[in-house]
PDB file of C-alpha atoms in Angstrom:
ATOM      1  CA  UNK A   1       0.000   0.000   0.000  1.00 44.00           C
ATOM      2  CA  UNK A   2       1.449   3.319  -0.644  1.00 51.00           C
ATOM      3  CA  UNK A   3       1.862   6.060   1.757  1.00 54.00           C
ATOM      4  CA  UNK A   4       1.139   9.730   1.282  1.00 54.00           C
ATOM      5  CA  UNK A   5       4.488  12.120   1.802  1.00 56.00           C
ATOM      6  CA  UNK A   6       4.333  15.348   2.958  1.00 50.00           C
ATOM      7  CA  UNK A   7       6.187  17.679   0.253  1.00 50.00           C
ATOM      8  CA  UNK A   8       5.655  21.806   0.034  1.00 50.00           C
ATOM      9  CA  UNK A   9       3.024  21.088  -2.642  1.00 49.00           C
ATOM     10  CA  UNK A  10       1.177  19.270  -0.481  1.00 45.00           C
ATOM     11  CA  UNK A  11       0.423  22.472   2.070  1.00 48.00           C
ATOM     12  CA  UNK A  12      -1.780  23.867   0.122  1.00 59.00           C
ATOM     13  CA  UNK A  13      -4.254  20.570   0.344  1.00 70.00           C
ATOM     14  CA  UNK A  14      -6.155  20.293   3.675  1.00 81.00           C
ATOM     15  CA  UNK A  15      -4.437  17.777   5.208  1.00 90.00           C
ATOM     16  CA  UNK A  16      -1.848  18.195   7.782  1.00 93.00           C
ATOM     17  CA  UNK A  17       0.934  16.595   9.219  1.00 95.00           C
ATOM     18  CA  UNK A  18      -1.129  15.354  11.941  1.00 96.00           C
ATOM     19  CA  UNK A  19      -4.059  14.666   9.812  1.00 96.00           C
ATOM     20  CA  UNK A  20      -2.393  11.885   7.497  1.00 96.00           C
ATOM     21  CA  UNK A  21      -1.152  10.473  11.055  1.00 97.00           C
ATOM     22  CA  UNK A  22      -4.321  10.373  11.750  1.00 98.00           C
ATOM     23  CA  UNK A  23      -5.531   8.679   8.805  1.00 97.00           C
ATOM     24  CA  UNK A  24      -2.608   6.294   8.972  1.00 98.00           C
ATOM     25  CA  UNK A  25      -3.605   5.073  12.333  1.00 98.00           C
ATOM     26  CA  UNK A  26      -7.674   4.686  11.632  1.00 98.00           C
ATOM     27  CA  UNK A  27      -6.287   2.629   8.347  1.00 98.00           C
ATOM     28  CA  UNK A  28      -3.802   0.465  10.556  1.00 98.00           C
ATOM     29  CA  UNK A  29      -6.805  -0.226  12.949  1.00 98.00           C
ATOM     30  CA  UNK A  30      -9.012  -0.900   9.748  1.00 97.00           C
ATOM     31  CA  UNK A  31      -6.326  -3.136   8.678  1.00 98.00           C
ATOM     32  CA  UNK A  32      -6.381  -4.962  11.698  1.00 98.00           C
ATOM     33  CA  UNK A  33     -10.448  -5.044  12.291  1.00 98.00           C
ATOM     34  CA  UNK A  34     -10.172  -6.820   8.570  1.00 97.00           C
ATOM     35  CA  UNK A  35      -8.218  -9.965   9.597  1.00 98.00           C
ATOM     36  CA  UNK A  36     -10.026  -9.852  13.183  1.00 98.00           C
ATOM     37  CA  UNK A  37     -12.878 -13.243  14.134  1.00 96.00           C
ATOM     38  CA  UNK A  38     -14.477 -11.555  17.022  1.00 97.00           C
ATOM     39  CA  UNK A  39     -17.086  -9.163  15.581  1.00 97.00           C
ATOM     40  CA  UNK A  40     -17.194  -7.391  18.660  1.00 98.00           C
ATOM     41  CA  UNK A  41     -13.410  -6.407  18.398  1.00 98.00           C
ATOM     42  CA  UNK A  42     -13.990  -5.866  14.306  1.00 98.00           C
ATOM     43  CA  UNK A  43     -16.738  -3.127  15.902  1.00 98.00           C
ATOM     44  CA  UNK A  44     -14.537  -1.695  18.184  1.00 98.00           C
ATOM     45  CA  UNK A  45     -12.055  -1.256  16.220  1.00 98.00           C
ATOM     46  CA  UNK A  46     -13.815   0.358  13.753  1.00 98.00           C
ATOM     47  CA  UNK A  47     -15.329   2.576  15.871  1.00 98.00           C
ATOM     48  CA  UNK A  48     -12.143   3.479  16.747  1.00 98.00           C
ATOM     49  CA  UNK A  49     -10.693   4.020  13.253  1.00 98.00           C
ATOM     50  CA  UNK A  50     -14.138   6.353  12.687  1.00 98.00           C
ATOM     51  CA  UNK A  51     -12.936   8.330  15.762  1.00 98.00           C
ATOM     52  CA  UNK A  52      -9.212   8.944  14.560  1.00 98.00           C
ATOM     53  CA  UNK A  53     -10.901   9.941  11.259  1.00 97.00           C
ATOM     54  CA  UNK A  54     -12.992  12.820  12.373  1.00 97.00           C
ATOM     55  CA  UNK A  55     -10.000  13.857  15.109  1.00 97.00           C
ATOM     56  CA  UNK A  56      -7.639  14.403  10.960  1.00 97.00           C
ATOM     57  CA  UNK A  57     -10.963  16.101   9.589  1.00 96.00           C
ATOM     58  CA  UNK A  58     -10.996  18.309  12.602  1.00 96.00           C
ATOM     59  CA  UNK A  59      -7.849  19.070  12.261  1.00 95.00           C
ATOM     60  CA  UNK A  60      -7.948  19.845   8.632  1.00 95.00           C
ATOM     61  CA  UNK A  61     -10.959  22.080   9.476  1.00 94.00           C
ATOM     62  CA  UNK A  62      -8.800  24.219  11.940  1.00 93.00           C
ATOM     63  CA  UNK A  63      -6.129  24.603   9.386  1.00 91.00           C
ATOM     64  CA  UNK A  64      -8.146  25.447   6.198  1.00 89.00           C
ATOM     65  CA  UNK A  65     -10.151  28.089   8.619  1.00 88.00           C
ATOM     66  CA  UNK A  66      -6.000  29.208   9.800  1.00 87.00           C
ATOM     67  CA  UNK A  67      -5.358  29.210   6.261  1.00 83.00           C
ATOM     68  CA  UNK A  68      -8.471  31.187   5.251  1.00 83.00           C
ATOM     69  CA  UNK A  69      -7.979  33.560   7.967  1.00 85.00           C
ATOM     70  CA  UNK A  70      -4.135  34.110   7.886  1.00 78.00           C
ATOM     71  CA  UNK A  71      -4.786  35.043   3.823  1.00 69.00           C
ATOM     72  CA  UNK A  72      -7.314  37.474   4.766  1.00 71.00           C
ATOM     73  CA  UNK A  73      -5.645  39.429   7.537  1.00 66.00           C
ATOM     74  CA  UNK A  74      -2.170  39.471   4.959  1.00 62.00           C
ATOM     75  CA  UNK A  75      -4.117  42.086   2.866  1.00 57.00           C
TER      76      UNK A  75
END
């Protein structure tokens, strides 16, 4: 599976350092909710990868609004 890289181009997209480590963690528990027996562990884990998901599109929020407001206030 590839992984996303964070490069200067990439700034400019919503996501965030801490985002995408965010995403790689709910994918990791995903990953492991996939190969799990117990359905109430597959559950939990998932709910778990759901939580880490909204936590990176939180965080994206904040730094689009930074973003938005930090380009207004450089006029």
């Amino acid at each position: 599976m590839g992984q996303m890289n964070w490069t200067p181009q990439a700034e400019s997209s919503t996501f965030t350092r801490a985002s995408l480590e965010y995403r790689r963690k709910a994918s990791a528990l995903s990953q492991r909710a996939s190969v799990e027996g117990d359905v109430r562990k597959v559950r939990a884990l998932l709910q778990l990868a759901i939580s880490w998901i909204q936590v990176a599109e939180n965080e994206e929020l904040m730094a689009s609004e930074y973003r938005a407001n930090a380009h207004m206030h450089s006029f």
